Amino acid sequence: MESRAAVDDAALGREAWAVLDANWTGSATVPAPGLYPHQWNWDSTFVAIGLARWDTRRAGTELLSLLAGQWSNGMVPHIVFRPVRAEAYFPGPSVWRSRDHRSAPNGVGTSGLTQPPLHALALWWIWRYATDRDTATALVRRLYPMLVAQHDYLATVRDLGGGGLAAIVHPWESGMDDSPVWDAPLEAVPPAGTPYRRAESSEGRPGGHQDRYVALALRYRDSGYEAAYLRDEHPFAVEDPMFNGIWLASCQALAELAPVAGADPGPHRVAVERIRAALLERLWADGLFRARDLRGGGLSPVCTIGCFGPLLDRELPADHVAELVGVLESPRFMGAAGYPVPSCEIRAQEFDRSCYWRGPSWVNTNWLLRRAAAVHDLAGLVRVLGASTLRLVRQAGFRECFDPFDGSGRGSRDFSWSAALTLDLLADTVEG
Ligand code: 9WN
């Protein structure tokens, strides 16, 4: 494998800062140089989490610049475009045409989709670890109403199944674009007539679905990004356990932040109970949470890293926690991977060690699982996930993802969330 001389914690921290500084635009952090020249939604939440223990103001600026792209219906877009090299990434602003839409913000181009709602948890992280308490308090007061609007949007426009969960309407919304979980639901989507055009390298990406990705985006755009179209006609609607597990954790975070903003935490607690009940009733089967295809496909048979999302709920019943952790630590996931956690069950037919979200290990999902282990007081699992993640970046650098068997890096180099979350892990290691 590609390997670097072992670097100590201080050197690793300096390298992480160098990546974040190089990817900093002055108000936001792009995911990686070249490939992703704009601000991405959940990437920025991970960056804010990584900055939280070190620089309250910059972590807050990261979230504020993302939320400058929020639509008036509460939707937080998955990309906020920078005017520089606007069309360097496809699909760019000329495809999404957000400026033509009455709900989109003036003065900033965005996509028309969203990504996992980790924002309130990121804000809580900034609040919890603030290096500057006054800045953190002001930030919570400013962002709180925006995050309430985001959660209201998910609870209304996105409850396409009517059971209390939020549905994603495109694989890009999951953040785990190429996961095999979307293979079956995508079958129902007619491909676009125009071939998919991607300026950058497509190394490590499955070829099959690109036309369908574009077709889905264009259909939604051409509906005028209408809620009624999503409900009645859009061919892709899936209740994803990772997206909803993150949402639940963010509702718990909002309940804790509400008093800081002078608001009532009660509604957020009600939302937590509702989402938990819906997750258990609608997505739990055979010892795991599974994605539900609302367009007729039922529960996904494929087990991926997404199945563990609801572990982020600190009040998930203990027997469910035990079952999930049993699968996670088994040879299906961590037990047979030298460099965990693989993004897809190793024994699955769809598993591919080198293909995006179909096998490689990722720093962000490792961080989420480590957080989940921490809320359930699983100290051993917290240690293993932290140490194995640091081993990956020490050996292969801040790559986008990693081969789960030999730890070699895949995808972009100098990837922001890999660097940012390393800073969080290092701070935790130092704190002991
Ligand atoms: C589409 C930016 C994003 C991440 C996603 C990752 C990848 C985009 C792409 O890059 O998705 O949004 O072009 O494939 O899958 O998690 O947010 O880093």
Short mmCIF file of C-alpha atoms and ligand atoms in Angstrom, two decimals:
data_model
loop_
_atom_site.label_atom_id
_atom_site.label_comp_id
_atom_site.label_asym_id
_atom_site.label_seq_id
_atom_site.Cartn_x
_atom_site.Cartn_y
_atom_site.Cartn_z
CA MET A 1 0.00 0.00 0.00
CA GLU A 2 0.98 3.62 -0.32
CA SER A 3 2.42 4.41 3.07
CA ARG A 4 4.03 7.35 4.85
CA ALA A 5 6.51 7.30 7.65
CA ALA A 6 4.57 7.23 10.92
CA VAL A 7 3.76 10.79 11.97
CA ASP A 8 3.27 11.80 15.58
CA ASP A 9 0.16 13.57 16.85
CA ALA A 10 1.61 17.07 16.65
CA ALA A 11 2.77 16.63 13.06
CA LEU A 12 -0.55 15.04 12.08
CA GLY A 13 -2.40 18.00 13.59
CA ARG A 14 -0.23 20.47 11.67
CA GLU A 15 -0.87 18.58 8.45
CA ALA A 16 -4.62 18.63 9.10
CA TRP A 17 -4.57 22.40 9.64
CA ALA A 18 -2.56 22.87 6.45
CA VAL A 19 -5.26 21.01 4.47
CA LEU A 20 -8.07 23.03 6.05
CA ASP A 21 -6.26 26.29 5.43
CA ALA A 22 -5.57 25.39 1.81
CA ASN A 23 -9.26 24.51 1.27
CA TRP A 24 -10.53 27.64 3.08
CA THR A 25 -12.13 30.24 0.81
CA GLY A 26 -12.29 33.00 3.44
CA SER A 27 -15.78 32.04 4.59
CA ALA A 28 -16.11 28.30 3.96
CA THR A 29 -14.12 25.15 3.33
CA VAL A 30 -14.37 23.30 0.02
CA PRO A 31 -14.28 19.48 0.35
CA ALA A 32 -11.14 19.07 -1.75
CA PRO A 33 -9.08 21.08 -4.19
CA GLY A 34 -10.00 20.52 -7.84
CA LEU A 35 -12.72 17.90 -7.66
CA TYR A 36 -15.16 19.76 -5.37
CA PRO A 37 -14.67 23.54 -5.78
CA HIS A 38 -17.86 24.62 -3.92
CA GLN A 39 -19.29 24.35 -0.40
CA TRP A 40 -20.98 21.04 0.34
CA ASN A 41 -23.58 20.63 3.02
CA TRP A 42 -22.62 17.71 5.26
CA ASP A 43 -18.93 18.23 4.51
CA SER A 44 -19.22 21.64 6.16
CA THR A 45 -20.92 20.17 9.21
CA PHE A 46 -17.99 17.78 9.66
CA VAL A 47 -15.54 20.62 9.16
CA ALA A 48 -17.39 22.69 11.80
CA ILE A 49 -17.23 19.73 14.21
CA GLY A 50 -13.50 19.39 13.60
CA LEU A 51 -12.89 23.10 14.18
CA ALA A 52 -15.16 23.33 17.21
CA ARG A 53 -12.59 22.58 19.93
CA TRP A 54 -10.05 24.94 18.40
CA ASP A 55 -11.70 27.95 16.81
CA THR A 56 -15.32 28.83 17.67
CA ARG A 57 -15.48 31.74 15.27
CA ARG A 58 -14.26 29.86 12.21
CA ALA A 59 -16.49 26.85 12.97
CA GLY A 60 -19.44 29.24 13.20
CA THR A 61 -18.50 31.00 9.98
CA GLU A 62 -18.49 27.64 8.21
CA LEU A 63 -22.09 26.96 9.24
CA LEU A 64 -23.24 30.52 8.62
CA SER A 65 -21.95 30.56 5.07
CA LEU A 66 -23.69 27.26 4.35
CA LEU A 67 -26.94 28.55 5.80
CA ALA A 68 -26.69 31.64 3.61
CA GLY A 69 -27.87 29.18 0.94
CA GLN A 70 -30.95 28.07 2.90
CA TRP A 71 -34.22 28.30 0.96
CA SER A 72 -37.20 30.14 2.42
CA ASN A 73 -39.03 26.79 2.80
CA GLY A 74 -36.26 25.72 5.23
CA MET A 75 -34.36 23.43 2.84
CA VAL A 76 -30.57 23.57 3.29
CA PRO A 77 -29.07 22.79 -0.14
CA HIS A 78 -26.45 20.13 -0.68
CA ILE A 79 -24.18 22.52 -2.58
CA VAL A 80 -23.70 26.28 -2.21
CA PHE A 81 -21.92 27.40 -5.36
CA ARG A 82 -18.98 29.78 -5.44
CA PRO A 83 -19.01 32.17 -8.38
CA VAL A 84 -15.38 31.30 -9.11
CA ARG A 85 -15.22 28.31 -11.45
CA ALA A 86 -18.98 28.00 -11.07
CA GLU A 87 -19.37 25.35 -13.76
CA ALA A 88 -16.20 23.44 -12.89
CA TYR A 89 -18.33 20.82 -11.15
CA PHE A 90 -21.20 19.10 -12.92
CA PRO A 91 -24.06 19.60 -12.31
CA GLY A 92 -23.33 23.27 -11.71
CA PRO A 93 -25.60 26.29 -11.15
CA SER A 94 -26.74 26.37 -14.79
CA VAL A 95 -28.30 22.93 -14.30
CA TRP A 96 -29.99 23.59 -10.94
CA ARG A 97 -31.21 27.11 -11.87
CA SER A 98 -31.95 27.96 -8.26
CA ARG A 99 -31.99 31.66 -9.13
CA ASP A 100 -35.21 31.12 -11.05
CA HIS A 101 -36.96 29.71 -8.00
CA ARG A 102 -38.97 31.88 -5.61
CA SER A 103 -37.82 29.98 -2.48
CA ALA A 104 -34.09 30.11 -3.27
CA PRO A 105 -31.93 32.86 -1.78
CA ASN A 106 -30.91 35.90 -3.81
CA GLY A 107 -27.29 36.38 -4.62
CA VAL A 108 -26.09 32.83 -4.14
CA GLY A 109 -26.53 29.83 -6.43
CA THR A 110 -27.39 26.48 -4.86
CA SER A 111 -28.43 22.97 -5.78
CA GLY A 112 -32.06 21.97 -5.27
CA LEU A 113 -31.41 18.93 -3.04
CA THR A 114 -30.37 18.61 0.58
CA GLN A 115 -27.99 16.34 2.58
CA PRO A 116 -28.06 14.69 6.04
CA PRO A 117 -29.19 17.23 8.69
CA LEU A 118 -26.16 17.11 10.96
CA HIS A 119 -26.22 20.89 11.44
CA ALA A 120 -27.78 21.05 14.91
CA LEU A 121 -25.39 18.40 16.22
CA ALA A 122 -22.50 20.40 14.73
CA LEU A 123 -23.81 23.56 16.41
CA TRP A 124 -24.12 21.70 19.71
CA TRP A 125 -20.50 20.53 19.28
CA ILE A 126 -19.40 24.15 18.79
CA TRP A 127 -21.43 25.17 21.84
CA ARG A 128 -20.18 22.26 23.99
CA TYR A 129 -16.49 22.78 23.18
CA ALA A 130 -16.50 26.56 22.70
CA THR A 131 -13.17 28.30 23.05
CA ASP A 132 -15.07 31.60 22.96
CA ARG A 133 -18.31 31.41 24.95
CA ASP A 134 -19.81 34.78 23.86
CA THR A 135 -19.30 33.97 20.19
CA ALA A 136 -20.84 30.53 20.69
CA THR A 137 -23.89 31.99 22.44
CA ALA A 138 -24.44 34.56 19.71
CA LEU A 139 -24.06 31.83 17.12
CA VAL A 140 -26.64 29.57 18.75
CA ARG A 141 -29.14 32.46 18.92
CA ARG A 142 -28.58 33.28 15.27
CA LEU A 143 -28.69 29.75 13.90
CA TYR A 144 -31.41 28.27 16.08
CA PRO A 145 -34.39 29.61 14.07
CA MET A 146 -32.78 28.54 10.81
CA LEU A 147 -32.34 25.00 12.10
CA VAL A 148 -35.93 24.92 13.37
CA ALA A 149 -37.03 25.88 9.83
CA GLN A 150 -34.83 23.13 8.40
CA HIS A 151 -36.38 20.54 10.73
CA ASP A 152 -39.90 21.77 9.94
CA TYR A 153 -39.18 21.33 6.23
CA LEU A 154 -38.04 17.74 6.81
CA ALA A 155 -41.07 16.96 8.99
CA THR A 156 -43.55 18.31 6.44
CA VAL A 157 -42.35 18.37 2.82
CA ARG A 158 -40.14 15.29 3.27
CA ASP A 159 -42.46 13.04 5.22
CA LEU A 160 -43.43 11.39 1.96
CA GLY A 161 -44.31 8.10 3.64
CA GLY A 162 -46.59 9.78 6.17
CA GLY A 163 -45.02 7.82 9.04
CA GLY A 164 -42.85 10.46 10.73
CA LEU A 165 -39.55 9.97 8.85
CA ALA A 166 -37.90 12.21 6.24
CA ALA A 167 -37.44 10.71 2.77
CA ILE A 168 -34.51 11.42 0.50
CA VAL A 169 -35.43 12.06 -3.12
CA HIS A 170 -32.01 11.50 -4.70
CA PRO A 171 -28.99 9.31 -3.77
CA TRP A 172 -26.92 12.51 -3.52
CA GLU A 173 -29.07 13.51 -0.56
CA SER A 174 -27.81 10.56 1.46
CA GLY A 175 -24.19 11.72 1.17
CA MET A 176 -23.47 8.06 0.38
CA ASP A 177 -24.23 8.44 -3.31
CA ASP A 178 -23.04 5.17 -4.74
CA SER A 179 -24.27 2.92 -1.95
CA PRO A 180 -25.76 -0.34 -3.26
CA VAL A 181 -28.88 0.48 -1.25
CA TRP A 182 -29.96 2.80 -4.08
CA ASP A 183 -29.46 0.24 -6.86
CA ALA A 184 -32.96 -1.22 -6.68
CA PRO A 185 -34.87 2.07 -6.18
CA LEU A 186 -32.92 3.59 -9.10
CA GLU A 187 -34.13 0.84 -11.42
CA ALA A 188 -37.50 2.61 -11.48
CA VAL A 189 -35.93 5.84 -12.79
CA PRO A 190 -35.77 6.25 -16.57
CA PRO A 191 -32.25 7.46 -17.52
CA ALA A 192 -31.78 10.96 -18.95
CA GLY A 193 -31.47 11.22 -22.71
CA THR A 194 -28.37 13.38 -22.40
CA PRO A 195 -25.22 11.49 -21.42
CA TYR A 196 -23.77 12.27 -18.01
CA ARG A 197 -20.91 14.69 -18.32
CA ARG A 198 -18.38 14.78 -15.55
CA ALA A 199 -15.34 16.98 -15.93
CA GLU A 200 -13.32 15.30 -13.21
CA SER A 201 -12.00 11.80 -12.82
CA SER A 202 -14.53 9.08 -12.21
CA GLU A 203 -12.02 6.68 -10.69
CA GLY A 204 -13.67 4.49 -8.07
CA ARG A 205 -17.23 5.34 -9.10
CA PRO A 206 -19.65 2.80 -10.50
CA GLY A 207 -20.60 3.75 -14.03
CA GLY A 208 -24.14 2.44 -14.17
CA HIS A 209 -26.29 5.06 -12.50
CA GLN A 210 -24.93 8.40 -13.67
CA ASP A 211 -27.65 9.03 -16.25
CA ARG A 212 -30.31 8.24 -13.69
CA TYR A 213 -28.75 10.66 -11.18
CA VAL A 214 -29.03 13.43 -13.75
CA ALA A 215 -32.52 12.38 -14.83
CA LEU A 216 -33.77 12.56 -11.24
CA ALA A 217 -32.27 15.99 -10.67
CA LEU A 218 -33.73 17.35 -13.90
CA ARG A 219 -37.21 15.97 -13.25
CA TYR A 220 -37.31 17.55 -9.82
CA ARG A 221 -36.01 20.85 -11.19
CA ASP A 222 -38.51 20.83 -14.03
CA SER A 223 -41.35 20.34 -11.56
CA GLY A 224 -40.32 23.70 -10.08
CA TYR A 225 -38.98 21.90 -6.99
CA GLU A 226 -42.59 21.38 -5.98
CA ALA A 227 -43.61 19.54 -2.83
CA ALA A 228 -46.72 18.11 -4.50
CA TYR A 229 -44.60 16.66 -7.32
CA LEU A 230 -42.33 14.94 -4.79
CA ARG A 231 -45.33 13.47 -3.04
CA ASP A 232 -47.26 12.29 -6.10
CA GLU A 233 -44.86 11.73 -8.98
CA HIS A 234 -41.15 11.69 -8.20
CA PRO A 235 -39.86 8.16 -8.90
CA PHE A 236 -37.24 8.03 -6.10
CA ALA A 237 -38.26 8.31 -2.43
CA VAL A 238 -36.39 6.38 0.26
CA GLU A 239 -36.42 6.50 4.06
CA ASP A 240 -32.75 6.10 4.91
CA PRO A 241 -31.75 5.06 8.46
CA MET A 242 -28.54 7.12 8.44
CA PHE A 243 -30.29 10.31 7.31
CA ASN A 244 -33.03 9.84 9.91
CA GLY A 245 -30.64 8.72 12.67
CA ILE A 246 -28.68 11.92 12.10
CA TRP A 247 -31.91 13.92 12.12
CA LEU A 248 -32.93 12.38 15.44
CA ALA A 249 -29.53 13.21 16.98
CA SER A 250 -29.91 16.77 15.70
CA CYS A 251 -33.36 17.01 17.32
CA GLN A 252 -31.75 15.96 20.61
CA ALA A 253 -29.12 18.67 20.05
CA LEU A 254 -31.82 21.30 19.36
CA ALA A 255 -33.57 20.32 22.61
CA GLU A 256 -30.34 21.16 24.47
CA LEU A 257 -29.70 24.35 22.52
CA ALA A 258 -33.25 25.70 22.78
CA PRO A 259 -32.81 27.25 26.27
CA VAL A 260 -29.67 29.07 25.05
CA ALA A 261 -31.84 30.60 22.34
CA GLY A 262 -34.61 31.38 24.84
CA ALA A 263 -36.89 28.76 23.26
CA ASP A 264 -38.91 25.80 24.49
CA PRO A 265 -37.12 22.44 24.11
CA GLY A 266 -40.45 20.57 24.31
CA PRO A 267 -41.20 20.33 20.55
CA HIS A 268 -37.75 18.88 19.85
CA ARG A 269 -38.29 16.18 22.48
CA VAL A 270 -41.61 15.32 20.86
CA ALA A 271 -39.84 15.07 17.48
CA VAL A 272 -37.21 12.74 18.98
CA GLU A 273 -39.90 10.37 20.26
CA ARG A 274 -41.74 10.47 16.94
CA ILE A 275 -38.66 9.73 14.84
CA ARG A 276 -37.50 6.93 17.16
CA ALA A 277 -40.92 5.26 17.09
CA ALA A 278 -41.04 5.55 13.29
CA LEU A 279 -37.51 4.16 12.88
CA LEU A 280 -38.40 1.14 15.01
CA GLU A 281 -41.73 0.57 13.37
CA ARG A 282 -40.84 1.25 9.74
CA LEU A 283 -37.14 0.40 9.27
CA TRP A 284 -36.18 -2.26 11.83
CA ALA A 285 -35.98 -5.83 10.44
CA ASP A 286 -33.72 -8.84 11.09
CA GLY A 287 -31.54 -7.10 13.64
CA LEU A 288 -30.76 -3.95 11.64
CA PHE A 289 -32.29 -0.72 10.39
CA ARG A 290 -32.89 -0.94 6.64
CA ALA A 291 -33.73 1.68 4.04
CA ARG A 292 -37.37 1.67 2.92
CA ASP A 293 -38.16 2.28 -0.75
CA LEU A 294 -41.43 4.22 -0.69
CA ARG A 295 -42.02 3.60 -4.40
CA GLY A 296 -42.83 -0.05 -3.91
CA GLY A 297 -39.56 -1.81 -3.21
CA GLY A 298 -40.03 -2.30 0.54
CA LEU A 299 -37.02 -2.73 2.86
CA SER A 300 -33.55 -2.98 1.36
CA PRO A 301 -31.90 -6.41 1.68
CA VAL A 302 -28.40 -4.86 1.51
CA CYS A 303 -26.65 -4.03 4.79
CA THR A 304 -24.42 -0.99 4.70
CA ILE A 305 -22.90 1.50 7.08
CA GLY A 306 -26.20 3.41 6.85
CA CYS A 307 -27.95 0.66 8.81
CA PHE A 308 -26.22 1.87 11.99
CA GLY A 309 -27.35 5.52 11.81
CA PRO A 310 -30.01 5.22 14.54
CA LEU A 311 -27.30 4.18 17.01
CA LEU A 312 -26.69 7.93 17.31
CA ASP A 313 -29.85 8.00 19.46
CA ARG A 314 -28.69 7.84 23.06
CA GLU A 315 -32.15 6.56 24.09
CA LEU A 316 -32.34 3.73 21.57
CA PRO A 317 -33.53 0.66 23.53
CA ALA A 318 -30.62 -1.39 24.90
CA ASP A 319 -31.56 -4.62 23.11
CA HIS A 320 -31.49 -2.85 19.74
CA VAL A 321 -28.13 -1.26 20.61
CA ALA A 322 -26.73 -4.69 21.49
CA GLU A 323 -27.95 -6.27 18.25
CA LEU A 324 -26.57 -3.47 16.10
CA VAL A 325 -23.19 -3.44 17.83
CA GLY A 326 -23.04 -7.23 17.47
CA VAL A 327 -23.39 -6.91 13.69
CA LEU A 328 -21.00 -3.95 13.52
CA GLU A 329 -18.23 -5.82 15.36
CA SER A 330 -18.80 -9.11 13.52
CA PRO A 331 -16.89 -10.25 10.41
CA ARG A 332 -19.76 -8.73 8.38
CA PHE A 333 -18.25 -5.29 9.06
CA MET A 334 -15.37 -4.58 11.48
CA GLY A 335 -14.31 -8.12 12.31
CA ALA A 336 -12.95 -8.98 8.87
CA ALA A 337 -11.55 -5.57 7.87
CA GLY A 338 -8.06 -4.59 8.91
CA TYR A 339 -9.02 -0.94 8.38
CA PRO A 340 -12.65 -0.55 9.46
CA VAL A 341 -15.42 0.41 9.01
CA PRO A 342 -16.30 -0.80 5.49
CA SER A 343 -19.21 1.10 3.99
CA CYS A 344 -20.92 -2.11 2.85
CA GLU A 345 -21.26 -5.53 4.43
CA ILE A 346 -18.21 -7.53 3.32
CA ARG A 347 -20.10 -10.70 2.45
CA ALA A 348 -22.66 -8.84 0.27
CA GLN A 349 -22.57 -9.53 -3.45
CA GLU A 350 -22.43 -5.76 -4.03
CA PHE A 351 -19.35 -5.26 -1.81
CA ASP A 352 -16.46 -3.66 -3.72
CA ARG A 353 -13.37 -2.63 -1.76
CA SER A 354 -12.45 0.16 -4.18
CA CYS A 355 -15.77 1.63 -5.26
CA TYR A 356 -17.18 4.76 -3.54
CA TRP A 357 -19.60 3.86 -0.72
CA ARG A 358 -19.70 0.22 -1.80
CA GLY A 359 -16.86 -0.98 0.41
CA PRO A 360 -14.20 1.62 1.35
CA SER A 361 -13.90 3.00 4.88
CA TRP A 362 -14.62 6.70 5.42
CA VAL A 363 -13.46 9.04 8.18
CA ASN A 364 -16.88 10.70 8.53
CA THR A 365 -18.86 7.51 9.03
CA ASN A 366 -16.18 6.24 11.42
CA TRP A 367 -16.59 9.47 13.38
CA LEU A 368 -20.39 9.09 13.47
CA LEU A 369 -20.12 5.50 14.70
CA ARG A 370 -17.57 6.53 17.31
CA ARG A 371 -19.99 9.22 18.48
CA ALA A 372 -22.74 6.58 18.60
CA ALA A 373 -20.50 4.30 20.67
CA ALA A 374 -19.79 7.20 23.04
CA VAL A 375 -23.46 8.00 23.67
CA HIS A 376 -23.98 4.34 24.66
CA ASP A 377 -20.88 4.31 26.92
CA LEU A 378 -19.14 1.67 24.82
CA ALA A 379 -15.62 2.76 25.77
CA GLY A 380 -13.85 -0.12 24.02
CA LEU A 381 -15.59 0.57 20.72
CA VAL A 382 -14.89 4.31 21.06
CA ARG A 383 -11.20 3.54 21.47
CA VAL A 384 -11.02 1.10 18.56
CA LEU A 385 -12.85 3.42 16.15
CA GLY A 386 -10.73 6.43 17.15
CA ALA A 387 -7.43 4.55 16.92
CA SER A 388 -8.23 2.82 13.63
CA THR A 389 -9.33 6.10 12.04
CA LEU A 390 -6.13 7.86 13.12
CA ARG A 391 -4.11 4.92 11.80
CA LEU A 392 -5.73 5.35 8.38
CA VAL A 393 -4.86 9.03 8.02
CA ARG A 394 -1.41 8.57 9.55
CA GLN A 395 -0.56 5.91 7.01
CA ALA A 396 -2.32 7.11 3.88
CA GLY A 397 -2.93 10.84 4.44
CA PHE A 398 -6.21 12.78 4.40
CA ARG A 399 -7.74 10.84 1.56
CA GLU A 400 -11.44 10.84 0.68
CA CYS A 401 -11.79 7.13 1.57
CA PHE A 402 -9.69 4.05 2.18
CA ASP A 403 -9.41 0.41 1.20
CA PRO A 404 -10.83 -1.50 4.20
CA PHE A 405 -8.35 -4.38 3.83
CA ASP A 406 -4.99 -2.69 3.26
CA GLY A 407 -5.76 0.92 4.28
CA SER A 408 -4.56 2.48 1.01
CA GLY A 409 -6.13 5.82 0.12
CA ARG A 410 -8.79 6.32 -2.56
CA GLY A 411 -10.40 9.32 -4.23
CA SER A 412 -9.34 12.90 -3.56
CA ARG A 413 -6.28 13.89 -1.59
CA ASP A 414 -6.31 16.69 1.01
CA PHE A 415 -9.95 15.96 1.77
CA SER A 416 -11.39 18.42 4.28
CA TRP A 417 -13.58 16.24 6.49
CA SER A 418 -10.78 13.67 6.84
CA ALA A 419 -8.50 16.46 8.09
CA ALA A 420 -11.12 18.21 10.27
CA LEU A 421 -12.35 15.10 12.05
CA THR A 422 -8.73 14.10 12.67
CA LEU A 423 -8.41 17.34 14.67
CA ASP A 424 -11.43 16.34 16.75
CA LEU A 425 -10.04 12.85 17.35
CA LEU A 426 -6.63 14.24 18.28
CA ALA A 427 -8.20 16.67 20.77
CA ASP A 428 -10.06 13.79 22.35
CA THR A 429 -6.90 11.71 22.51
CA VAL A 430 -5.07 14.56 24.18
CA GLU A 431 -7.93 15.03 26.67
CA GLY A 432 -7.63 11.34 27.36
C1 9WN B 1 -22.32 14.63 -4.96
C2 9WN B 1 -18.47 16.33 -1.49
C3 9WN B 1 -19.45 15.19 -1.75
C4 9WN B 1 -19.84 14.48 -0.46
C5 9WN B 1 -20.55 13.16 -0.71
C6 9WN B 1 -19.74 12.33 -1.70
C7 9WN B 1 -19.52 13.11 -2.99
C8 9WN B 1 -20.85 14.30 -4.70
C9 9WN B 1 -20.23 13.65 -5.93
O1 9WN B 1 -18.81 14.30 -2.67
O2 9WN B 1 -20.77 13.42 -3.56
O3 9WN B 1 -22.83 15.35 -3.90
O4 9WN B 1 -19.88 14.39 -6.84
O5 9WN B 1 -20.13 12.42 -5.97
O6 9WN B 1 -20.35 11.10 -1.95
O7 9WN B 1 -20.70 12.48 0.52
O8 9WN B 1 -20.67 15.29 0.31
O9 9WN B 1 -17.37 15.85 -0.77
#
